[in-house]
Amino acid sequence: MSTALEELFATTRSERAILIGYIPAGFPTQEASYRIIQAMIDGGVDAIEIGFPYSDPVMDGPIIQAAADQALANGVGAKEVFETLRFAADLVPSVIMTYWNPIERFGVDNFAKELAAHGGSGVITPDLTIEESKEWIAATDSHQVNRIYVVAQSTQPERLQNVTSQTNGFIYAASLMGVTGLRTSVASGAHELVARIRAVSEVPIAVGLGVSNAEQAAEVAGYADGVIVGSAFIRAVQEANSLDEGVAAVRLLAESLAAGVRSQKR
Amino acid sequence: MSATQLPDLLGHFGRFGGRFVPEALIGALDELSAAHQAALVDPLFIKELSELHRTYTGRPSIITEAKRFAEHAGGARIFLKREDLNHTGSHKINNVLGQALLTKRMGKKRIIAETGAGQHGVASATAAALMGLDCVVYMGEEDTKRQALNVVRMKLLGAEVVPVTQGSRTLKDATNEAMRDWVTNVETTHYMLGTVAGPHPFPVMVRDFHKIIGEEAREQMLALTGKLPDAVLACVGGGSNAIGIFHAFIPDASVRLIGLEAGGRGVETGFHAATITGGTRGVLHGTRSYVLQDQNGQTVESHSISAGLDYPGVGPEHAYLHDIGRAEYRAITDAEAMAAFSLLCKTEGIIPAIETAHALAGAMKIGQELGSGASLLINLSGRGDKDVHTAAEYFGMPV
Ligand SMILES: Cc1ncc(COP(=O)(O)O)c(C=O)c1O
């Protein structure tokens, strides 16, 4: 059986890349996050990545840190994360992105089970190394959800083979050595990394970290199967004077990113 | 595998330790592991480090018997391993000199460090100055205020100090920022982690650089008293000074190993930093150990009068020693620590670090429990110059 995410890639991959939008659960509030997710989808986002807000997000830059802090201040926990997942997954294929400790605390098998029960396709685990994954691999296999690992430019060839062979749904290629945030250009190493992954894996590849405008999205869509945008959406909400304004800005940004992504036909 | 042979190749101490980090750091951690393994058996490295310790750190550190203090500890004999007399005033120098030599071997020119009390930051800045490395120290904004003097010391030594304004603005958040810097600049930069926590190989590597404390002390105790001590005590923040003095004694089954954690206002109040006593199993800063966390796995803020113990995690080897019952961990409140601090000042003419005062308070209790005839070895991990302000405030003395 394949997940909704795998089906999405299967149907679009030969035509174009997909656009994946990230938002932490409960940001800026639980209700408002649903409107933002809806706006992303209305604007052309193909899949949603819901962040599990965490107290010590070492892979995240200031924009996502601030959003996560706000969500945590709102009291967001596993329950709200799964509720948000349910909302998004009813509309488009959706995944959770979470640091490892909240999964371990929730119960590894239970997390995969609840994910599946809420319609989720998979989980991105940015700080779970393949060496520590035994329990997670068993849990995701047993509940038939995707485990999405991140690989970096510094990942050595043998390790790249090993990590990608355990990954399904898509492989998350980190475009640069660094944390999430806005960048003026997509790192040149991203293209090369995608080529290296292609040489060892058939699994779709999505590129994330620092993609924030239509030009960059189009560039990445030229060689990857998916484009992940997070900080740019969050900044649009943070900079708006009201929620209505923020929702409108998110929709506009999604439209522009989607146009960028779709400009690259196979 | 026996306790002294751990960790395994992946950095596990039983079910603790390992690596929980972004993939971007794996290459650097592997490189560091290889450099550490090579250095351990390289006579040149060993000679260079021990030469530095002899001529710069001031090793071996002496042992002082605290006879007047012992009168308040049930009459047990109390021996202080004087890491406070090391250059820069604490045990932290043992680790940074080792890591600085490794940094040079790896061809890196920049080091970053996190600091709480500022002792590790000062030690890192010192090692960087000595070896001509660039140094950036991340320090929670709260701690830059509590430990203002150490901020100036670091700057005098040529380091850049970056106040961290995220989260609780203490050591945990400084560590997050240091890890973000490292993810970004890993090609050129070595992360000089200051305790036996973090992803493999940090817990084992930092332990290896500190275990000289216990190796020296074990011989010194045999020479001084003709036998091993009944118990070895140390305060536990991340756990580096404690593992440093414990390690040589792990095979000596008759020797109790006792770690004293920061009980803050009391573990039952929730305002504490006693990670093993009051925490649960979890992952923080790249390693699996005990963590102060809530039911969602969010790290809970720690509280202690001592900035150096104010950390919601602890090294994985301590978690393991606790689980197998080889070491015991107890909590000491702020008030108990400050009473012991004051007592050591007045009975022995030694102003200890407030971190260290937790171990001294533990000695008073354990001494009462064991009674006269017992002999206790305490790691006097640091001197209290940096804490004069906090102490003055605590005791209501005008400065
Ligand atoms: C004097 C002293 N002792 C102890 C500690 C706690 O660290 P650890 O538990 O790693 O020894 C510190 C930390 O700053 C310190 O400065």
XYZ file of C-alpha atoms and ligand atoms in Angstrom:
681
model
C 0.000 0.000 0.000
C 1.282 3.451 -0.700
C 0.702 6.672 1.217
C -1.139 9.687 -0.192
C 2.239 11.384 -0.485
C 3.679 8.540 -2.547
C 0.624 8.615 -4.799
C 1.036 12.345 -5.303
C 4.631 11.918 -6.411
C 3.680 8.965 -8.597
C 1.134 11.039 -10.528
C 3.028 14.345 -10.796
C 6.661 13.334 -10.948
C 6.823 12.828 -14.693
C 5.244 16.255 -15.311
C 6.503 18.650 -12.674
C 7.853 19.134 -9.177
C 5.498 19.583 -6.233
C 5.383 22.449 -3.759
C 5.438 21.616 -0.056
C 4.478 24.279 2.498
C 5.619 24.213 6.117
C 3.902 25.639 9.172
C 4.298 24.807 12.865
C 1.110 23.531 14.493
C -0.599 26.190 16.574
C 1.028 29.134 14.811
C -0.034 31.868 15.264
C -3.001 30.141 16.962
C -4.623 26.801 16.345
C -7.636 28.271 14.507
C -5.536 30.703 12.503
C -3.146 27.943 11.436
C -6.061 26.219 9.672
C -6.764 29.355 7.678
C -3.103 29.604 6.722
C -2.984 25.981 5.629
C -6.131 26.542 3.567
C -4.582 29.633 1.981
C -1.422 27.730 1.084
C -3.487 25.024 -0.594
C -5.758 27.536 -2.364
C -2.614 29.198 -3.682
C -1.279 25.959 -5.144
C 0.684 24.164 -2.425
C 0.538 20.426 -3.157
C 1.445 19.003 0.235
C 1.669 20.248 3.819
C 4.423 19.775 6.356
C 3.296 20.417 9.925
C 5.985 21.259 12.432
C 5.811 19.872 15.965
C 6.913 22.939 17.948
C 9.903 22.048 20.110
C 11.773 23.886 22.842
C 15.244 23.261 21.396
C 15.080 23.413 17.598
C 18.760 23.320 16.647
C 18.049 23.020 12.904
C 15.923 26.165 12.828
C 16.824 29.797 12.312
C 15.212 32.785 14.051
C 11.975 32.897 11.989
C 10.856 29.351 12.740
C 12.189 29.539 16.302
C 9.949 32.533 16.975
C 6.950 30.772 15.438
C 7.583 27.632 17.483
C 7.950 29.671 20.674
C 4.639 31.355 19.965
C 2.953 27.986 19.370
C 4.437 26.578 22.579
C 3.220 29.615 24.485
C -0.233 28.733 23.128
C 0.139 25.359 24.805
C 0.513 23.273 21.659
C 1.356 19.615 22.211
C 0.936 16.274 20.473
C -2.865 16.504 20.553
C -2.932 19.816 18.657
C -0.274 18.604 16.234
C -2.378 15.582 15.305
C -5.549 17.663 15.056
C -3.787 20.005 12.648
C -2.557 17.011 10.710
C -6.111 15.719 10.410
C -7.270 19.072 9.024
C -4.475 19.289 6.448
C -4.496 15.623 5.462
C -8.200 15.830 4.591
C -7.200 18.369 1.924
C -3.776 17.291 0.598
C -1.046 14.743 1.437
C 0.509 15.838 4.714
C 3.463 14.989 6.901
C 4.776 15.978 10.318
C 8.247 17.342 10.819
C 9.526 16.825 14.350
C 12.669 16.639 16.377
C 13.110 13.219 17.884
C 12.433 13.783 21.578
C 8.690 14.490 21.252
C 8.303 11.164 19.394
C 10.253 9.276 22.012
C 8.231 10.902 24.764
C 4.940 10.110 23.025
C 5.966 6.524 22.426
C 7.650 5.548 19.179
C 5.152 2.990 17.936
C 2.238 5.008 19.197
C 3.397 8.072 17.279
C 3.453 6.197 13.985
C 0.073 4.706 14.803
C -1.547 8.075 15.615
C 0.032 9.601 12.543
C -1.625 6.973 10.361
C -4.910 7.312 12.264
C -4.946 11.055 11.548
C -4.380 10.571 7.841
C -0.709 11.537 7.858
C 1.607 10.195 5.192
C 4.911 10.371 7.012
C 7.339 12.108 9.328
C 10.444 14.188 8.671
C 12.951 13.629 11.475
C 15.810 16.155 11.177
C 17.840 14.942 14.155
C 17.198 11.206 14.046
C 20.294 9.496 12.695
C 20.015 6.216 10.856
C 22.065 4.537 13.609
C 19.392 5.349 16.195
C 16.452 4.396 13.991
C 15.804 0.745 14.749
C 12.584 1.271 16.667
C 11.399 3.977 14.291
C 11.921 1.826 11.211
C 9.887 -0.961 12.805
C 7.110 1.441 13.825
C 6.828 3.175 10.451
C 6.864 -0.168 8.637
C 4.223 -1.564 10.894
C 1.871 1.419 10.448
C 2.764 1.939 6.784
C 3.824 5.563 6.992
C 6.825 7.199 5.360
C 10.034 7.939 7.222
C 11.710 10.909 5.659
C 15.372 11.485 6.451
C 17.386 14.579 5.710
C 20.676 14.313 3.832
C 23.299 17.031 3.537
C 26.064 18.067 1.196
C 28.529 16.681 3.703
C 26.920 13.225 3.673
C 29.571 10.795 2.423
C 28.751 8.457 -0.502
C 28.480 5.221 1.478
C 26.321 6.898 4.083
C 24.161 8.538 1.412
C 23.425 5.086 0.039
C 22.623 3.763 3.492
C 20.349 6.642 4.561
C 18.459 6.902 1.286
C 17.865 3.145 1.230
C 15.923 3.532 4.497
C 13.943 6.556 3.297
C 10.552 6.497 1.645
C 7.973 9.089 0.594
C 10.723 11.491 -0.355
C 14.317 12.227 0.525
C 14.834 15.633 2.100
C 17.913 17.210 0.526
C 19.180 20.091 2.665
C 20.155 22.748 0.141
C 22.893 24.161 2.307
C 24.963 23.569 5.399
C 22.986 25.562 7.924
C 19.652 26.168 9.569
C 16.233 27.119 8.194
C 15.703 30.716 7.100
C 15.616 33.046 4.136
C 18.527 33.158 1.712
C 19.161 35.418 -1.230
C 20.044 32.489 -3.453
C 19.817 28.722 -3.466
C 23.162 27.191 -2.623
C 24.931 25.867 -5.708
C 25.667 22.596 -3.930
C 21.973 21.694 -3.849
C 21.881 20.655 -7.502
C 24.960 18.528 -7.092
C 23.544 16.860 -3.983
C 20.346 15.972 -5.845
C 22.423 14.454 -8.641
C 24.362 12.383 -6.114
C 21.123 11.111 -4.586
C 19.653 10.282 -8.006
C 22.649 8.085 -8.679
C 21.825 5.857 -5.712
C 18.056 6.105 -5.198
C 14.753 6.020 -7.049
C 12.885 7.753 -4.224
C 11.602 11.279 -5.041
C 13.800 14.112 -3.775
C 12.593 17.376 -2.274
C 14.917 20.283 -1.590
C 14.498 22.507 1.436
C 16.268 25.186 3.475
C 16.349 28.748 2.237
C 13.919 28.558 -0.697
C 11.758 31.644 -0.368
C 10.696 33.104 -3.735
C 9.329 32.046 -7.140
C 12.666 32.322 -8.906
C 14.386 30.052 -6.414
C 11.419 27.665 -6.480
C 11.605 27.478 -10.272
C 15.330 26.888 -10.176
C 14.982 23.995 -7.722
C 11.954 22.582 -9.588
C 14.266 22.290 -12.576
C 16.156 19.413 -10.950
C 14.235 18.207 -7.868
C 10.870 16.468 -7.428
C 9.733 18.718 -4.622
C 10.376 22.215 -3.299
C 9.929 22.878 0.429
C 9.153 26.388 1.672
C 8.788 27.264 5.350
C 10.365 30.440 6.700
C 8.997 32.581 3.856
C 5.390 31.619 4.674
C 5.946 32.237 8.363
C 7.528 35.593 7.757
C 4.538 36.599 5.655
C 2.314 35.921 8.669
C 4.691 37.577 11.134
C 4.969 40.743 9.063
C 1.270 41.200 8.447
C -0.732 43.715 10.488
C -3.674 41.383 10.929
C -4.539 37.752 10.446
C -6.626 38.555 7.359
C -3.679 40.352 5.847
C -1.378 37.440 6.758
C -3.693 34.873 5.199
C -3.914 36.947 2.013
C -0.119 37.297 1.898
C 0.341 33.542 2.337
C -2.044 32.882 -0.530
C -0.227 35.321 -2.807
C 3.136 33.831 -1.922
C 1.807 30.309 -2.528
C 0.475 31.357 -5.940
C 3.759 32.857 -6.918
C 5.814 29.882 -5.668
C 3.416 27.445 -7.375
C 3.757 29.343 -10.648
C 7.530 29.142 -10.277
C 7.438 25.419 -9.622
C 4.997 24.759 -12.477
C 7.053 26.785 -14.944
C 9.491 23.875 -15.072
C 7.877 21.199 -17.231
C 9.546 17.829 -17.641
C 30.991 -5.190 28.296
C 32.249 -3.830 31.621
C 31.426 -0.280 32.616
C 34.970 0.968 31.969
C 35.004 -0.301 28.373
C 32.004 1.716 27.321
C 30.878 3.382 25.154
C 30.427 1.099 22.142
C 31.506 2.264 18.681
C 28.348 4.330 18.236
C 28.795 6.061 21.567
C 26.280 4.099 23.632
C 26.557 3.653 27.357
C 23.961 0.941 27.709
C 20.746 2.471 26.402
C 22.098 6.024 26.738
C 24.298 8.197 24.525
C 24.490 7.863 20.750
C 23.940 10.603 18.198
C 20.774 12.617 17.597
C 21.947 15.392 15.319
C 21.300 16.935 11.923
C 22.902 14.918 9.157
C 25.119 17.912 8.325
C 27.109 17.296 11.515
C 27.804 13.603 11.006
C 30.922 14.198 8.934
C 32.419 16.509 11.552
C 31.570 14.110 14.387
C 33.204 11.238 12.497
C 36.259 13.382 11.856
C 36.432 14.292 15.533
C 36.009 10.665 16.586
C 38.861 9.641 14.346
C 41.088 12.461 15.621
C 40.299 11.510 19.224
C 40.995 7.814 18.656
C 44.260 8.569 16.887
C 45.377 11.018 19.569
C 44.724 8.537 22.382
C 47.455 6.242 21.113
C 49.781 8.845 19.652
C 52.827 9.311 21.904
C 53.400 12.782 20.454
C 49.924 13.951 21.380
C 50.110 12.397 24.828
C 53.466 14.060 25.459
C 52.324 17.440 24.187
C 49.206 17.422 26.373
C 50.966 16.242 29.507
C 53.700 18.830 28.960
C 51.030 21.511 28.731
C 49.412 20.232 31.901
C 52.737 20.307 33.740
C 53.877 23.722 32.555
C 50.618 25.585 31.947
C 47.679 24.003 33.804
C 49.710 23.291 36.925
C 49.146 19.523 37.128
C 49.176 17.382 39.069
C 46.741 19.264 41.255
C 47.339 18.771 44.970
C 45.133 17.183 47.587
C 44.297 19.155 50.734
C 42.880 17.473 53.811
C 40.080 19.659 55.191
C 40.359 18.954 58.910
C 38.344 21.835 60.319
C 35.622 21.412 57.716
C 35.522 17.690 58.581
C 34.355 18.507 62.103
C 31.043 19.442 60.480
C 30.933 16.223 58.501
C 30.516 13.627 61.186
C 34.241 13.438 61.786
C 34.980 11.650 58.545
C 38.324 12.518 56.936
C 37.750 14.865 54.005
C 40.184 15.224 51.132
C 39.855 17.930 48.528
C 41.217 17.388 45.020
C 42.212 20.930 44.202
C 41.093 21.489 40.609
C 40.412 25.066 41.693
C 44.163 25.637 41.624
C 44.407 24.875 37.918
C 45.094 27.748 35.572
C 41.773 29.577 34.936
C 40.413 28.279 38.232
C 38.561 25.074 37.464
C 38.740 21.591 35.998
C 37.488 22.930 32.653
C 41.045 23.606 31.408
C 41.770 19.839 31.206
C 39.197 19.413 28.482
C 39.849 22.546 26.472
C 43.582 22.006 26.127
C 42.917 18.523 24.809
C 40.269 19.724 22.381
C 42.377 22.685 21.264
C 45.211 20.340 20.333
C 42.730 18.190 18.399
C 41.386 21.309 16.668
C 44.852 22.119 15.392
C 45.349 18.542 14.257
C 42.114 18.725 12.268
C 43.377 21.903 10.607
C 40.554 24.061 11.930
C 41.155 27.671 12.903
C 38.002 28.666 14.714
C 36.424 27.324 17.867
C 32.992 27.959 19.327
C 31.834 27.138 22.827
C 28.766 27.377 25.034
C 29.097 28.514 28.602
C 26.917 28.837 31.674
C 29.001 30.021 34.598
C 31.544 31.307 32.134
C 34.239 28.929 33.401
C 34.211 26.835 30.244
C 34.035 30.006 28.157
C 37.052 31.428 29.948
C 38.924 28.158 29.601
C 38.078 27.995 25.876
C 39.134 31.608 25.337
C 42.366 30.822 27.163
C 43.149 27.781 25.049
C 42.294 29.751 21.906
C 44.639 32.569 22.911
C 47.405 30.093 23.698
C 47.089 28.301 20.378
C 46.186 31.163 18.100
C 42.603 30.140 17.312
C 39.593 32.397 16.778
C 37.055 31.938 19.547
C 33.334 32.717 19.794
C 31.522 31.943 23.038
C 27.735 31.676 23.262
C 26.325 32.616 26.653
C 22.725 33.035 27.754
C 21.905 36.673 28.311
C 20.777 35.834 31.845
C 24.168 34.291 32.570
C 26.098 37.216 31.080
C 24.503 39.245 33.866
C 25.006 36.666 36.623
C 28.624 36.155 35.584
C 29.577 39.584 34.265
C 33.165 39.279 35.416
C 33.725 36.176 33.323
C 32.371 37.964 30.262
C 35.093 40.567 30.696
C 37.709 37.873 31.225
C 36.741 36.210 27.945
C 36.909 39.513 26.104
C 40.302 40.311 27.621
C 41.472 36.962 26.286
C 40.417 37.984 22.798
C 37.199 35.992 22.463
C 33.924 37.253 21.106
C 31.026 36.710 23.531
C 27.573 36.393 21.977
C 24.684 36.883 24.425
C 21.857 34.479 23.597
C 18.379 35.934 23.920
C 16.332 32.866 22.932
C 14.321 30.705 25.299
C 15.335 30.775 28.952
C 18.532 32.681 28.070
C 20.720 30.233 29.950
C 23.108 27.386 29.195
C 20.588 25.253 27.308
C 19.894 28.058 24.837
C 23.559 28.930 24.518
C 24.132 25.288 23.551
C 21.384 25.508 20.903
C 23.023 28.578 19.378
C 26.448 26.958 19.399
C 24.995 23.941 17.570
C 23.373 26.216 14.969
C 26.682 27.980 14.423
C 28.376 24.614 14.065
C 25.851 23.305 11.533
C 26.539 26.423 9.468
C 30.334 26.670 9.802
C 31.319 23.086 10.331
C 33.985 23.145 7.590
C 36.165 25.639 9.417
C 34.987 25.384 12.992
C 35.388 23.032 15.921
C 32.681 22.990 18.562
C 34.487 22.870 21.882
C 31.705 21.381 23.970
C 32.278 21.940 27.669
C 30.961 18.847 29.361
C 30.411 15.107 28.955
C 27.113 15.571 27.118
C 26.221 16.088 23.447
C 26.504 13.635 20.561
C 29.189 10.959 20.348
C 32.186 11.383 20.607
C 31.863 14.309 23.013
C 30.878 12.332 26.139
C 33.754 9.876 25.791
C 36.279 12.410 24.515
C 35.620 14.974 27.245
C 35.757 12.172 29.806
C 39.102 11.041 28.474
C 40.494 14.544 28.901
C 39.220 14.778 32.490
C 39.928 11.293 33.783
C 43.402 12.447 34.775
C 41.707 13.960 37.847
C 40.732 10.561 39.228
C 43.920 8.850 38.097
C 46.018 11.351 40.019
C 43.696 11.365 43.014
C 43.606 7.577 43.307
C 47.391 7.413 43.593
C 47.507 10.413 45.893
C 44.947 8.856 48.230
C 46.832 5.572 48.342
C 50.037 7.446 49.142
C 48.378 9.666 51.746
C 46.168 7.180 53.562
C 47.381 3.787 52.418
C 43.924 2.881 51.132
C 41.170 3.900 48.801
C 38.558 6.405 49.983
C 35.157 5.105 51.052
C 33.390 7.529 48.760
C 34.234 9.932 45.947
C 31.970 12.971 45.594
C 31.509 15.608 42.923
C 28.891 18.064 41.787
C 27.064 17.226 38.556
C 25.970 19.781 35.984
C 26.668 18.135 32.639
C 28.911 15.843 34.631
C 32.485 16.463 33.465
C 34.240 17.054 36.768
C 32.296 14.170 38.287
C 33.142 11.650 35.567
C 36.719 12.966 35.660
C 37.198 12.010 39.282
C 34.922 8.925 39.197
C 36.360 7.154 36.229
C 39.542 5.707 37.729
C 37.503 4.379 40.658
C 34.788 2.583 38.674
C 36.514 -0.824 38.968
C 37.011 -0.321 42.745
C 33.744 -1.818 43.958
C 34.328 -0.732 47.564
C 34.391 2.948 46.613
C 31.014 4.671 46.507
C 30.655 7.209 43.695
C 28.261 9.994 44.589
C 27.148 12.797 42.282
C 25.488 15.867 43.756
C 22.954 17.582 41.550
C 21.527 21.062 41.905
C 18.302 20.776 43.877
C 17.536 24.492 43.537
C 14.611 25.357 45.781
C 13.928 21.653 46.295
C 13.220 18.919 43.752
C 9.604 18.731 44.947
C 9.041 22.405 44.012
C 9.901 21.835 40.350
C 12.510 24.613 40.539
C 15.705 22.614 40.293
C 18.353 21.252 37.945
C 18.584 17.732 39.390
C 18.311 15.885 36.096
C 18.868 12.319 37.263
C 17.033 12.729 40.569
C 14.042 14.553 39.107
C 14.098 13.932 35.355
C 13.058 11.248 32.891
C 14.728 9.469 29.989
C 14.895 11.520 26.818
C 17.013 13.135 24.136
C 18.540 16.589 24.422
C 21.432 18.212 22.572
C 22.273 15.150 20.574
C 22.348 12.450 23.236
C 19.943 10.147 25.034
C 20.112 10.530 28.794
C 17.957 11.909 31.581
C 16.243 15.204 30.774
C 13.983 17.645 32.572
C 10.968 17.588 30.271
C 7.205 17.797 30.215
C 4.749 15.207 28.907
C 5.183 16.507 25.334
C 8.946 16.096 25.410
C 9.575 19.834 25.713
C 12.611 20.668 27.780
C 11.658 22.265 31.071
C 13.665 25.185 32.395
C 16.095 24.328 35.131
C 16.752 26.427 38.233
C 19.846 26.700 40.360
C 21.746 29.394 42.190
C 24.774 28.017 40.387
C 24.958 28.964 36.721
C 27.284 26.053 35.970
C 24.788 23.469 37.192
C 21.747 25.185 35.700
C 21.230 22.706 32.864
C 18.248 20.393 32.207
C 20.385 17.567 30.810
C 23.248 15.371 32.028
C 25.936 13.249 30.403
C 24.855 9.771 29.224
C 27.584 7.958 31.142
C 26.123 9.249 34.397
C 22.672 8.080 33.329
C 24.209 4.673 32.734
C 26.154 4.555 36.016
C 22.929 5.485 37.764
C 20.953 2.785 35.986
C 23.419 0.012 36.781
C 23.692 1.253 40.355
C 27.436 1.930 40.219
C 27.004 5.610 41.101
C 24.420 7.396 43.249
C 22.965 10.810 42.603
C 21.435 13.115 45.170
C 20.083 16.632 45.078
C 21.474 19.501 47.155
C 19.354 22.631 47.552
C 20.592 26.178 46.982
C 20.450 26.766 50.742
C 22.449 23.640 51.590
C 25.052 24.521 48.983
C 25.420 28.076 50.235
C 25.807 26.875 53.830
C 28.610 24.541 52.740
C 30.126 27.346 50.657
C 30.278 29.594 53.695
C 31.612 26.815 55.908
C 34.522 25.987 53.627
C 35.461 29.663 53.407
C 35.561 30.003 57.190
C 37.034 26.646 58.178
C 39.626 26.155 55.471
C 40.320 29.537 53.914
C 39.152 28.281 50.509
C 36.395 30.059 48.569
C 34.876 27.360 46.353
C 32.751 27.788 43.251
C 29.052 27.559 44.092
C 28.884 24.534 41.767
C 31.509 22.843 43.910
C 29.694 23.823 47.097
C 27.023 21.274 46.143
C 29.640 18.526 46.449
C 30.770 19.951 49.788
C 27.210 19.931 51.105
C 26.996 16.320 49.949
C 30.174 15.561 51.885
C 28.647 16.976 55.054
C 25.687 14.614 54.683
C 27.613 11.528 53.633
C 30.166 12.200 56.379
C 27.348 12.215 58.954
C 26.014 8.969 57.493
C 29.360 7.176 57.463
C 30.727 8.644 60.690
C 34.292 9.036 61.918
C 36.831 6.754 60.385
C 35.354 7.145 56.912
C 37.393 8.904 54.260
C 35.814 11.008 51.553
C 37.427 12.386 48.427
C 35.771 15.504 47.006
C 36.449 17.059 43.641
C 36.983 20.737 44.428
C 36.130 21.549 40.832
C 36.566 25.311 40.908
C 37.288 28.426 42.868
C 34.663 30.969 43.816
C 36.090 34.268 42.616
C 33.475 34.399 39.873
C 30.726 33.878 42.469
C 31.612 36.681 44.860
C 28.759 38.788 43.558
C 26.163 36.032 43.861
C 27.393 35.154 47.348
C 27.349 38.785 48.484
C 23.782 39.079 47.288
C 22.781 35.788 48.878
C 24.291 36.642 52.257
C 23.062 40.236 52.094
C 26.508 41.815 52.053
C 26.832 45.224 50.412
C 29.385 45.293 47.556
C 33.660 24.963 38.958
C 32.635 24.188 38.210
N 32.261 22.978 38.664
C 31.340 22.247 38.031
C 30.706 22.705 36.886
C 29.635 21.866 36.257
O 30.020 21.227 35.084
P 30.338 19.684 35.035
O 29.196 18.969 35.667
O 30.495 19.378 33.594
O 31.588 19.448 35.791
C 31.072 23.956 36.363
C 30.423 24.469 35.127
O 30.521 25.557 34.722
C 32.053 24.708 37.047
O 32.419 25.913 36.584
